[in-house]
Coordinates of C-alpha atoms in Angstrom, one line a residue:
M22 CA -17.4 -18.1 19.6
S23 CA -14.6 -19.1 21.6
M24 CA -11.1 -20.7 21.1
R25 CA -9.0 -23.0 22.8
P26 CA -5.0 -23.4 22.1
V27 CA -4.0 -26.2 20.4
G28 CA -2.3 -25.5 17.2
L29 CA -1.9 -27.7 14.4
P30 CA -3.4 -30.9 15.3
E31 CA -0.6 -34.4 14.8
I32 CA -1.2 -35.8 11.7
P33 CA -3.3 -39.5 11.3
E34 CA -1.5 -42.0 10.6
Q35 CA -3.0 -43.3 7.7
T36 CA -3.0 -39.6 6.4
V37 CA 1.0 -39.7 6.4
V38 CA 0.9 -43.7 4.6
V39 CA -1.3 -41.8 1.4
A40 CA 0.4 -39.0 1.7
R41 CA 3.9 -40.3 1.6
A42 CA 2.7 -42.9 -1.3
A43 CA 0.9 -40.2 -3.3
F44 CA 4.2 -37.5 -3.2
P45 CA 6.9 -39.3 -2.8
K46 CA 8.7 -36.3 -3.6
G47 CA 6.5 -34.2 -1.1
S48 CA 4.5 -31.3 -1.6
L49 CA 4.1 -27.4 -1.2
A50 CA 1.8 -27.8 1.2
I51 CA 3.2 -31.2 2.7
R52 CA 6.6 -29.5 3.6
A53 CA 4.9 -26.0 4.8
R54 CA 3.4 -28.3 8.1
D55 CA 6.8 -30.8 8.1
R56 CA 9.2 -27.2 8.2
P57 CA 7.6 -24.6 9.8
A58 CA 4.9 -25.7 11.2
E59 CA 5.4 -23.7 14.5
V60 CA 4.1 -20.8 12.5
F61 CA 0.5 -21.6 12.3
V62 CA -0.4 -21.5 15.7
D63 CA -3.4 -20.8 17.9
E64 CA -1.4 -19.1 20.8
P65 CA -1.2 -15.8 19.1
F66 CA -4.8 -15.6 17.9
T67 CA -6.3 -16.1 21.5
E68 CA -7.2 -12.3 22.1
A69 CA -9.5 -12.4 18.8
F70 CA -11.7 -15.1 20.6
G71 CA -13.5 -15.0 23.5
V72 CA -13.0 -17.4 26.2
R73 CA -17.3 -19.0 26.8
G74 CA -19.1 -20.7 24.1
A75 CA -18.8 -23.9 21.3
P76 CA -15.1 -24.2 20.7
G77 CA -14.4 -22.8 16.9
L78 CA -11.7 -23.9 14.8
S79 CA -8.2 -23.7 14.9
P80 CA -7.1 -19.9 13.6
G81 CA -3.4 -22.2 12.9
V82 CA -5.6 -24.9 11.0
L83 CA -7.7 -22.0 9.2
S84 CA -3.8 -19.0 8.3
L85 CA -2.0 -22.7 6.4
V86 CA -5.1 -23.0 4.7
M87 CA -5.0 -19.3 3.9
V88 CA -1.6 -19.7 3.4
L89 CA -2.0 -22.6 1.0
Q90 CA -5.3 -20.6 -1.0
F91 CA -3.0 -17.1 -1.5
A92 CA -0.2 -19.6 -3.0
E93 CA -2.0 -21.4 -5.3
G94 CA -4.4 -18.6 -5.8
L95 CA -7.6 -20.3 -5.1
T96 CA -11.7 -18.5 -3.8
D97 CA -13.3 -19.3 -0.6
R98 CA -14.7 -22.2 -2.2
Q99 CA -12.1 -23.8 -4.2
A100 CA -9.9 -23.9 -0.8
A101 CA -12.8 -25.7 1.4
A102 CA -13.0 -28.2 -1.6
M103 CA -9.3 -28.4 -1.1
A104 CA -9.1 -29.2 1.7
V105 CA -11.7 -32.7 1.9
R106 CA -9.8 -33.9 -1.6
A107 CA -6.6 -33.0 -1.5
I108 CA -4.4 -35.5 0.5
D109 CA -1.7 -33.5 0.1
W110 CA -3.9 -30.7 2.3
K111 CA -4.4 -33.2 4.8
Y112 CA -1.6 -33.8 5.4
A113 CA -0.6 -30.4 6.2
L114 CA -4.5 -29.5 7.8
G115 CA -3.4 -33.2 10.3
A116 CA -6.8 -34.1 9.3
E117 CA -8.5 -37.8 8.4
L118 CA -8.8 -38.3 5.0
T119 CA -12.5 -39.3 5.8
D120 CA -12.7 -35.8 7.1
T121 CA -15.2 -33.7 5.7
G122 CA -13.6 -30.2 5.8
F123 CA -15.7 -27.0 6.7
D124 CA -17.7 -24.5 5.1
A125 CA -16.1 -21.3 2.7
S126 CA -18.3 -18.9 5.0
V127 CA -15.1 -19.2 8.0
L128 CA -12.7 -17.9 6.0
C129 CA -14.7 -15.5 5.4
R130 CA -15.4 -15.0 9.1
L131 CA -11.9 -15.9 10.7
R132 CA -10.4 -12.7 7.6
A133 CA -13.4 -10.2 9.6
R134 CA -12.5 -10.9 12.9
L135 CA -8.2 -10.9 12.4
A136 CA -8.8 -7.4 10.5
D137 CA -11.7 -5.9 13.3
N138 CA -8.7 -7.0 16.0
G139 CA -5.3 -5.7 14.2
M140 CA -4.6 -9.1 13.3
E141 CA -3.2 -8.5 9.5
R142 CA 0.6 -9.5 9.7
V143 CA 0.4 -12.4 12.8
V144 CA 1.3 -15.2 9.9
F145 CA 3.1 -13.2 8.3
D146 CA 5.4 -12.6 11.3
R147 CA 6.1 -14.8 12.7
L148 CA 7.1 -16.3 9.3
L149 CA 9.5 -14.0 8.7
E150 CA 11.1 -14.2 12.7
H151 CA 11.1 -17.9 12.2
C152 CA 13.6 -16.9 9.1
K153 CA 15.1 -14.5 11.2
D154 CA 15.5 -17.7 13.8
A155 CA 16.6 -20.1 11.1
G156 CA 19.6 -17.1 9.6
L157 CA 17.9 -17.1 6.2
V158 CA 17.0 -13.2 7.2
A159 CA 18.7 -10.7 8.6
A160 CA 20.1 -7.4 9.8
G161 CA 22.3 -5.1 8.1
G162 CA 21.6 -6.1 4.8
K163 CA 20.3 -4.9 1.2
Q164 CA 17.1 -4.4 0.7
R165 CA 15.0 -3.2 -1.7
T166 CA 11.1 -1.5 -2.2
D167 CA 8.9 -0.8 -5.0
S168 CA 5.2 0.2 -4.6
T169 CA 2.1 -0.4 -6.9
H170 CA -1.4 0.4 -7.2
V171 CA -3.9 -1.8 -6.1
I172 CA -7.7 -1.9 -8.0
S173 CA -10.5 -2.2 -5.6
A174 CA -13.3 -4.1 -5.6
V175 CA -16.1 -2.4 -6.2
R176 CA -17.5 -0.6 -9.3
D177 CA -15.9 2.4 -10.8
L178 CA -18.8 5.2 -10.1
N179 CA -18.7 8.3 -11.5
R180 CA -20.3 11.6 -9.7
L181 CA -23.9 10.8 -10.8
E182 CA -24.1 7.4 -10.0
L183 CA -22.3 8.2 -7.0
A184 CA -24.9 10.6 -6.0
G185 CA -27.9 7.7 -6.7
E186 CA -25.7 4.4 -5.4
S187 CA -24.5 6.3 -2.1
V188 CA -29.1 6.7 -1.9
R189 CA -28.6 3.4 -2.9
A190 CA -26.8 2.3 -0.3
A191 CA -28.3 3.7 3.0
L192 CA -31.6 3.1 1.8
E193 CA -31.1 -1.1 1.5
A194 CA -29.4 -0.9 5.2
L195 CA -32.3 0.8 5.8
A196 CA -34.6 -1.3 5.4
V197 CA -32.7 -4.2 7.5
A198 CA -32.1 -2.4 10.1
A199 CA -35.2 0.4 11.2
P200 CA -37.8 -1.1 8.4
A201 CA -40.6 0.7 10.5
W202 CA -39.0 3.7 10.7
L203 CA -37.9 3.9 6.8
A204 CA -41.7 3.0 6.1
G205 CA -42.9 6.3 8.3
H206 CA -40.1 8.9 6.4
I207 CA -40.4 8.1 3.2
N208 CA -42.9 6.9 0.4
V209 CA -41.6 3.2 -0.2
T210 CA -43.2 2.4 -2.9
E211 CA -41.6 5.5 -5.2
F212 CA -38.2 5.0 -3.9
A213 CA -37.8 1.3 -4.7
E214 CA -38.9 1.7 -8.4
R215 CA -35.8 4.7 -9.1
Y216 CA -33.3 2.7 -6.5
G217 CA -34.9 -1.2 -6.4
P218 CA -32.4 -2.4 -9.1
R219 CA -28.9 -0.3 -8.6
V220 CA -27.4 2.7 -10.3
D221 CA -25.6 2.4 -13.2
G222 CA -24.1 4.0 -16.3
W223 CA -26.4 2.3 -18.7
R224 CA -29.0 3.7 -17.9
M225 CA -28.6 6.7 -17.3
P226 CA -30.5 9.0 -19.7
P227 CA -28.3 10.5 -22.7
S228 CA -29.0 13.9 -22.5
Q229 CA -27.2 17.2 -20.6
T230 CA -30.4 18.7 -19.3
K231 CA -31.8 15.0 -18.5
R232 CA -29.3 14.0 -16.2
D233 CA -29.2 17.1 -14.1
R234 CA -32.7 17.0 -13.7
L235 CA -31.5 13.6 -12.7
A236 CA -29.4 14.4 -10.0
Q237 CA -31.2 16.6 -8.9
V238 CA -33.4 13.6 -7.6
F239 CA -30.6 12.1 -6.4
G240 CA -29.6 15.0 -4.1
Q241 CA -33.1 15.6 -3.0
D242 CA -34.1 11.9 -1.6
A243 CA -30.3 12.2 -0.4
I244 CA -31.2 16.0 1.5
A245 CA -34.2 14.0 2.8
L246 CA -33.6 10.8 3.7
C247 CA -30.2 12.9 5.9
R248 CA -32.6 15.0 7.6
A249 CA -34.8 12.2 8.8
A250 CA -31.6 10.1 10.2
W251 CA -30.7 13.3 12.3
A252 CA -33.9 14.8 13.1
D253 CA -34.5 15.6 17.4
D254 CA -36.9 12.6 17.4
A255 CA -34.8 10.0 15.2
P256 CA -32.8 6.9 17.2
A257 CA -29.3 7.7 17.5
W258 CA -28.4 4.8 16.5
I259 CA -29.7 5.2 12.6
R260 CA -27.3 7.9 12.4
E261 CA -24.0 5.3 13.2
I262 CA -25.0 3.0 10.7
E263 CA -22.1 3.0 8.6
A264 CA -24.2 3.8 4.6
V265 CA -26.6 6.9 6.6
G266 CA -22.2 8.4 7.7
L267 CA -21.4 8.2 4.0
L268 CA -24.7 9.3 2.8
R269 CA -24.4 12.6 4.7
Q270 CA -20.7 12.0 3.7
V271 CA -21.2 12.5 -0.5
L272 CA -24.0 14.8 -0.7
A273 CA -21.6 17.3 1.9
Q274 CA -18.7 16.8 -1.6
T275 CA -21.7 16.9 -4.5
Y276 CA -23.6 19.5 -4.1
I277 CA -24.1 22.6 -2.3
V278 CA -27.7 23.9 -0.9
R279 CA -28.5 27.7 -0.9
T280 CA -31.9 29.5 -0.5
D281 CA -32.6 31.8 -3.1
A282 CA -34.1 35.0 -2.8
R283 CA -37.3 34.0 -2.2
G284 CA -36.3 32.2 0.4
R285 CA -36.6 28.3 -1.5
Q286 CA -34.1 25.7 -0.9
V287 CA -32.0 25.5 -3.9
I288 CA -29.4 22.8 -5.0
K289 CA -26.6 22.0 -7.0
K290 CA -24.9 20.0 -7.8
R291 CA -21.0 21.0 -7.6
D292 CA -18.5 22.1 -10.8
A293 CA -14.6 22.7 -10.0
D294 CA -15.4 26.4 -9.3
D295 CA -17.4 25.1 -6.8
G296 CA -14.9 23.1 -4.9
V297 CA -14.6 19.7 -4.2
P298 CA -13.1 17.8 -0.9
P299 CA -9.7 16.7 -2.0
G300 CA -9.0 13.4 -3.1
Q301 CA -7.5 11.6 0.1
L302 CA -10.7 12.6 2.0
R303 CA -13.5 12.4 -1.1
L304 CA -15.4 9.5 -1.2
A305 CA -15.2 6.9 -4.1
S306 CA -18.0 4.5 -3.2
P307 CA -21.3 4.0 -0.5
Y308 CA -19.3 -0.1 0.1
D309 CA -16.1 0.6 0.4
S310 CA -15.1 4.3 1.9
D311 CA -11.6 3.1 2.4
A312 CA -11.2 3.0 -1.4
R313 CA -9.9 6.9 -3.7
W314 CA -9.1 7.6 -6.9
A315 CA -5.2 8.3 -8.0
A316 CA -3.3 9.0 -11.2
K317 CA 0.6 8.4 -11.8
G318 CA 1.5 9.6 -14.9
D319 CA -0.5 11.0 -17.7
D320 CA -1.6 7.3 -18.1
L321 CA -2.5 5.5 -14.6
F322 CA -5.8 6.6 -13.3
W323 CA -7.6 4.6 -10.3
M324 CA -9.6 3.5 -8.2
G325 CA -8.7 1.9 -4.3
Y326 CA -5.0 0.9 -3.0
K327 CA -1.2 1.1 -3.3
I328 CA 1.0 -1.9 -2.0
H329 CA 4.0 -1.1 -1.0
V330 CA 7.1 -4.4 -1.3
T331 CA 10.6 -4.7 0.7
E332 CA 12.9 -8.1 -0.4
T333 CA 16.0 -8.7 0.9
C334 CA 18.4 -9.0 -2.8
T335 CA 21.0 -10.7 -2.9
T336 CA 23.5 -11.4 -5.9
L337 CA 24.1 -14.6 -7.5
P338 CA 27.9 -16.3 -6.1
D339 CA 30.0 -16.5 -9.5
A340 CA 29.8 -19.4 -10.6
D341 CA 33.2 -21.3 -11.4
A342 CA 33.8 -20.5 -8.2
D343 CA 31.6 -22.0 -6.1
A344 CA 31.1 -25.2 -8.6
D345 CA 33.2 -27.9 -6.1
A346 CA 31.5 -26.1 -3.4
D347 CA 28.0 -26.8 -5.9
A348 CA 29.3 -30.3 -6.2
D349 CA 29.0 -31.4 -2.7
A350 CA 26.3 -29.2 -1.6
D351 CA 23.4 -31.1 0.7
V352 CA 19.8 -30.4 -0.5
G353 CA 18.1 -27.0 0.5
T354 CA 21.9 -25.2 0.9
G355 CA 22.1 -23.5 -1.7
V356 CA 21.5 -19.8 -2.2
M357 CA 18.4 -17.9 -0.3
S358 CA 15.9 -17.1 -2.6
N359 CA 15.2 -13.3 -1.5
L360 CA 12.4 -12.7 1.0
I361 CA 9.8 -10.3 1.6
T362 CA 10.7 -8.4 4.6
D363 CA 7.4 -6.6 4.2
V364 CA 4.3 -4.8 3.5
H365 CA 2.6 -1.7 3.8
T366 CA -0.5 -0.6 2.4
T367 CA -2.6 2.1 2.3
D368 CA -5.1 4.2 0.2
A369 CA -4.5 5.1 -3.0
T370 CA -3.5 9.2 -2.4
V371 CA -0.4 8.5 -0.2
P372 CA 2.5 9.8 -2.6
D373 CA 5.9 7.1 -1.8
V374 CA 7.8 9.5 -0.1
K375 CA 5.3 9.4 3.0
A376 CA 5.6 5.4 3.4
T377 CA 9.1 5.1 3.4
A378 CA 9.5 6.3 7.8
P379 CA 7.0 3.8 8.7
I380 CA 7.9 0.7 6.3
Q381 CA 11.6 1.1 8.4
R382 CA 10.5 1.9 11.0
K383 CA 9.0 -2.0 11.1
L384 CA 12.1 -3.5 9.7
A385 CA 13.4 -1.7 12.7
E386 CA 10.8 -3.9 15.1
H387 CA 11.5 -6.8 13.7
G388 CA 15.3 -7.1 13.8
V389 CA 15.6 -7.4 9.7
Q390 CA 16.4 -3.5 8.8
P391 CA 18.9 -3.1 6.0
G392 CA 22.2 -1.4 6.1
E393 CA 20.8 0.0 2.9
H394 CA 17.9 0.3 1.7
Y395 CA 17.2 0.3 -2.6
L396 CA 14.7 2.6 -3.7
D397 CA 12.8 4.9 -6.5
S398 CA 13.2 8.8 -7.0
G399 CA 10.4 9.0 -4.9
Y400 CA 10.8 7.7 -1.4
P401 CA 13.2 9.8 -1.3
S402 CA 13.8 13.5 0.6
A403 CA 16.4 15.3 2.8
D404 CA 14.9 15.0 6.2
L405 CA 14.6 10.7 5.7
I406 CA 18.2 10.2 4.0
T407 CA 19.0 11.9 7.5
K408 CA 16.8 10.2 9.5
A409 CA 17.8 6.9 8.6
L410 CA 21.3 7.4 8.6
K411 CA 21.2 7.8 11.9
Q412 CA 19.5 4.4 12.1
G413 CA 22.4 3.4 10.7
I414 CA 20.6 2.7 7.2
R415 CA 21.5 3.4 4.2
M416 CA 19.4 4.6 1.2
V417 CA 20.3 4.3 -2.0
T418 CA 17.7 5.8 -4.1
P419 CA 17.9 8.9 -6.9
V420 CA 16.9 12.0 -5.7
L421 CA 15.5 14.9 -6.9
Q422 CA 17.7 17.3 -8.8
D423 CA 18.3 21.6 -7.4
H424 CA 14.8 22.2 -9.2
S425 CA 15.5 26.0 -9.5
D426 CA 15.0 28.1 -12.5
Q427 CA 18.7 28.0 -13.0
A428 CA 19.1 23.9 -12.1
K429 CA 16.5 23.4 -15.4
A430 CA 17.7 25.7 -17.8
A431 CA 21.2 24.3 -16.9
E432 CA 22.1 28.0 -17.8
G433 CA 23.4 30.5 -15.0
F434 CA 24.4 29.8 -11.4
D435 CA 22.7 27.3 -9.5
K436 CA 22.4 26.7 -5.5
N437 CA 25.9 24.8 -6.5
A438 CA 27.7 27.8 -7.4
F439 CA 27.3 29.5 -3.7
T440 CA 29.3 29.2 -1.0
I441 CA 28.0 28.4 2.0
N442 CA 29.9 29.7 5.6
W443 CA 27.3 28.1 8.2
K444 CA 28.9 29.0 10.8
T445 CA 29.4 33.2 9.8
R446 CA 25.7 32.8 8.3
Q447 CA 26.6 34.3 5.7
V448 CA 26.3 33.1 1.2
R449 CA 29.0 34.1 -1.4
C450 CA 27.6 34.2 -4.8
P451 CA 30.0 33.6 -7.8
A452 CA 30.9 37.6 -7.8
G453 CA 31.9 37.4 -4.8
R454 CA 29.4 39.1 -3.1
T455 CA 27.8 38.4 0.3
S456 CA 24.1 37.2 1.4
S457 CA 23.0 40.9 3.9
H458 CA 19.8 38.1 5.1
W459 CA 19.5 34.8 7.1
N460 CA 16.2 33.6 8.1
P461 CA 15.7 30.8 9.9
V462 CA 11.8 30.0 8.3
K463 CA 9.3 27.0 8.4
Q464 CA 8.2 25.8 5.0
H465 CA 5.4 22.9 4.9
G466 CA 5.6 22.2 8.3
K467 CA 10.1 21.7 8.0
D468 CA 13.2 23.2 8.5
A469 CA 14.2 25.2 5.7
I470 CA 16.7 29.2 6.1
V471 CA 15.3 31.8 3.5
I472 CA 19.0 33.8 2.2
T473 CA 18.6 36.8 0.4
F474 CA 21.1 39.6 -1.6
S475 CA 20.2 42.9 -1.1
V476 CA 19.0 45.1 -4.2
L477 CA 21.5 47.5 -3.6
T478 CA 24.4 44.0 -4.2
C479 CA 22.4 42.1 -6.4
R480 CA 21.7 45.5 -9.1
D481 CA 24.8 46.6 -10.8
C482 CA 26.4 43.1 -10.9
P483 CA 27.4 42.1 -14.2
L484 CA 26.3 38.7 -13.7
Q485 CA 22.5 39.5 -13.2
K486 CA 21.1 38.0 -16.0
Q487 CA 22.4 34.6 -15.1
C488 CA 21.9 34.3 -11.0
T489 CA 18.2 36.1 -11.0
T490 CA 15.4 36.6 -13.0
S491 CA 13.2 37.8 -9.9
K492 CA 11.5 41.2 -10.9
T493 CA 13.4 42.9 -7.8
G494 CA 16.5 42.1 -9.6
R495 CA 18.3 40.2 -6.0
R496 CA 18.5 37.3 -6.0
M497 CA 16.9 34.6 -3.4
L498 CA 17.7 31.2 -2.1
T499 CA 16.2 28.6 -0.4
L500 CA 18.3 26.3 1.8
R501 CA 17.6 23.0 4.5
P502 CA 19.4 23.1 7.5
E503 CA 23.2 21.9 7.0
E504 CA 23.5 18.4 7.9
L505 CA 19.8 17.6 6.0
H506 CA 21.1 20.1 2.8
E507 CA 25.5 18.6 2.7
N508 CA 23.5 14.6 3.0
L509 CA 21.4 16.4 -0.1
A510 CA 24.4 17.2 -1.6
R511 CA 26.1 14.4 -1.5
A512 CA 23.5 12.4 -2.4
R513 CA 22.9 14.2 -5.4
A514 CA 26.8 14.1 -6.2
E515 CA 26.8 10.7 -6.0
Q516 CA 24.2 9.6 -7.3
K517 CA 26.0 11.1 -11.4
T518 CA 27.9 8.9 -10.5
D519 CA 28.6 4.7 -13.0
T520 CA 29.8 3.7 -9.7
W521 CA 26.4 4.9 -7.8
K522 CA 23.8 3.7 -11.4
N523 CA 25.8 0.1 -11.7
K524 CA 24.9 -0.8 -7.6
Y525 CA 21.7 1.1 -7.8
A526 CA 20.4 -1.7 -11.1
L527 CA 19.9 -4.3 -8.7
R528 CA 17.2 -2.3 -7.2
A529 CA 14.8 -3.5 -10.3
G530 CA 14.5 -6.6 -9.3
V531 CA 11.8 -6.3 -6.8
E532 CA 9.8 -5.2 -10.3
G533 CA 9.7 -8.7 -10.3
T534 CA 9.0 -10.1 -7.2
I535 CA 5.8 -8.0 -7.9
N536 CA 5.3 -9.6 -10.9
Q537 CA 4.8 -13.0 -9.8
A538 CA 2.7 -11.6 -7.0
L539 CA 0.6 -10.1 -9.7
D540 CA 0.6 -13.4 -11.2
I541 CA 0.7 -15.8 -8.1
T542 CA -1.8 -14.1 -6.5
G543 CA -3.0 -11.6 -7.6
I544 CA -2.0 -8.7 -5.3
R545 CA -3.8 -5.6 -7.5
R546 CA -6.8 -6.5 -7.2
A547 CA -8.2 -6.4 -3.9
R548 CA -10.4 -9.3 -3.0
Y549 CA -12.6 -7.3 -0.6
R550 CA -13.7 -5.0 0.7
G551 CA -11.6 -1.9 3.2
L552 CA -8.3 -1.1 4.5
P553 CA -7.5 -3.2 6.4
K554 CA -9.1 -6.6 4.9
V555 CA -7.1 -6.2 1.8
R556 CA -4.0 -5.3 4.2
L557 CA -4.3 -8.3 5.8
Q558 CA -5.1 -10.0 1.7
H559 CA -1.3 -8.4 0.7
A560 CA -0.2 -10.2 4.7
F561 CA -1.2 -13.1 3.6
S562 CA -0.1 -12.3 0.0
A563 CA 3.4 -12.3 0.9
T564 CA 3.3 -14.8 2.8
A565 CA 2.5 -17.2 0.4
L566 CA 5.4 -15.6 -1.7
N567 CA 8.0 -16.0 1.3
V568 CA 6.2 -20.4 1.3
I569 CA 6.9 -20.3 -2.1
R570 CA 10.8 -18.7 -1.7
L571 CA 11.5 -20.6 0.7
D572 CA 10.0 -24.4 -0.7
A573 CA 12.2 -23.4 -3.1
H574 CA 15.3 -23.4 -0.8
W575 CA 14.6 -26.6 1.0
T576 CA 14.3 -28.6 -2.2
T577 CA 17.0 -27.1 -5.0
G578 CA 19.9 -29.1 -4.6
P579 CA 23.4 -30.4 -7.2
L580 CA 20.5 -32.8 -8.5
N581 CA 17.8 -30.8 -9.3
R582 CA 19.0 -26.6 -9.5
P583 CA 16.5 -24.9 -12.0
R584 CA 18.5 -25.6 -15.4
T585 CA 20.0 -21.7 -16.2
S586 CA 22.8 -21.3 -18.8
R587 CA 25.8 -19.7 -18.1
L588 CA 25.1 -16.9 -20.2
E589 CA 22.1 -16.3 -17.7
R590 CA 24.0 -16.1 -15.1
L591 CA 26.5 -13.2 -16.6
S592 CA 23.5 -11.5 -17.4
Y593 CA 22.6 -12.0 -14.2
R594 CA 25.6 -10.6 -11.9
L595 CA 26.3 -7.7 -14.7
S596 CA 22.9 -6.6 -14.3
A597 CA 23.2 -6.6 -10.4

């Protein structure tokens, strides 16, 4: 398939006449074509298409289709049908009234092409650039970020089901790619009876003994298949089949293969004492190698991904002060709704703190980095707060408090009770005694300082019981370097004030955006398999939400503004 960059085609005259007559006030699809049409062009997609072969459908047109698809919560088949029967969609796509549209599989192939070429965010980034050029979003303002879980598009499997289904997935792939080779290494009739139907929990043996026996059978079949694939006489490309490689990983994480005293091979399913791979490496499905199990708190446990949504956050102007100005305003000149400036998708095991720097870096790359960044307590660290300040970003976020025993119990002397002299590299305790050792170290890859008081100093101290419960009877402190320590201490002190708490209330609004994304685009459930395609889904979901919010901005004027009571406006101002 090749591409001849042409962009959105001219709208046929007859389509314009019928669409304007059918939608005298316009529609989302019509305004998406009229307003930001330059977003949906072909040039950004040229690297993903060849220059020889039959020309394919315009990726610019199809990207507009996908934005409208997510804005209306449609499947591929429904979106393809809308391109045929909906007049406003034909207007948006520049199609003749008699145009028969395209097959739904075209959208699937375009997504695969974009994901394979790292172009998941092209349309989202172009729309963000359009909004920046229009003055609707800029650097230096206020933005907020929050995350939510995303459930994968594959079934949940327990460890026994995963072992069997991984063998089945490898056999299915080999039956298509190398049927003759497969028939020469396994008993096809026996394996077809065992792995023909998918492995379901309701078909598992009822007794533990039988389940253990089935686990051994799955393991023995996996070993036989892997040994055949990695034999010296096996074609090298057999091992490059994804399902075969995943089977080998599942075998290693699920079983232990040993040799007993008689030299016989013994296969045993791993238990807690045998050790299992960490969550970020442990496969959860043979059909989605990126999905991972994760937990949040005591009541949320899911398999899949995590998405971080960042948006601008503004407060409504005073209703009384701006009443006269609003009366003379033109359509579309009201207060701009908050726009999504970044979507960041990871596997489910990545903690929020690991997403802070990539999000801020991406915002800076697009010239929309915030002056104030509102986040919850999962995002900050002393290093991140200090780094953001150097980049002109002030993180408004609750930081974790001192986790020493004294601070947790609110008894005795925590770190704040000690006076630090950074120049002399000494610490003075509440009893007026000074530390004996100042040791710069590396802890978890980060710079730290371990402060130690002498046993002789602490032994006879009358405040010893309030200071330490150490068996050695002396106090030790672990500090970060001066700049990081001071920034962290300042943040901890500031977040206790009422002024900071009132200011931080602005962050809560991002949860409404996540709910909107859930209601309109189903953002908490992955439509596709694999992290690249899930990222593409989230990028188009965010683009669709921005188009919806822009449409509300374009159409909200003095005669058709939403009916919001003065009490609701007052409530909004107080909560913000």
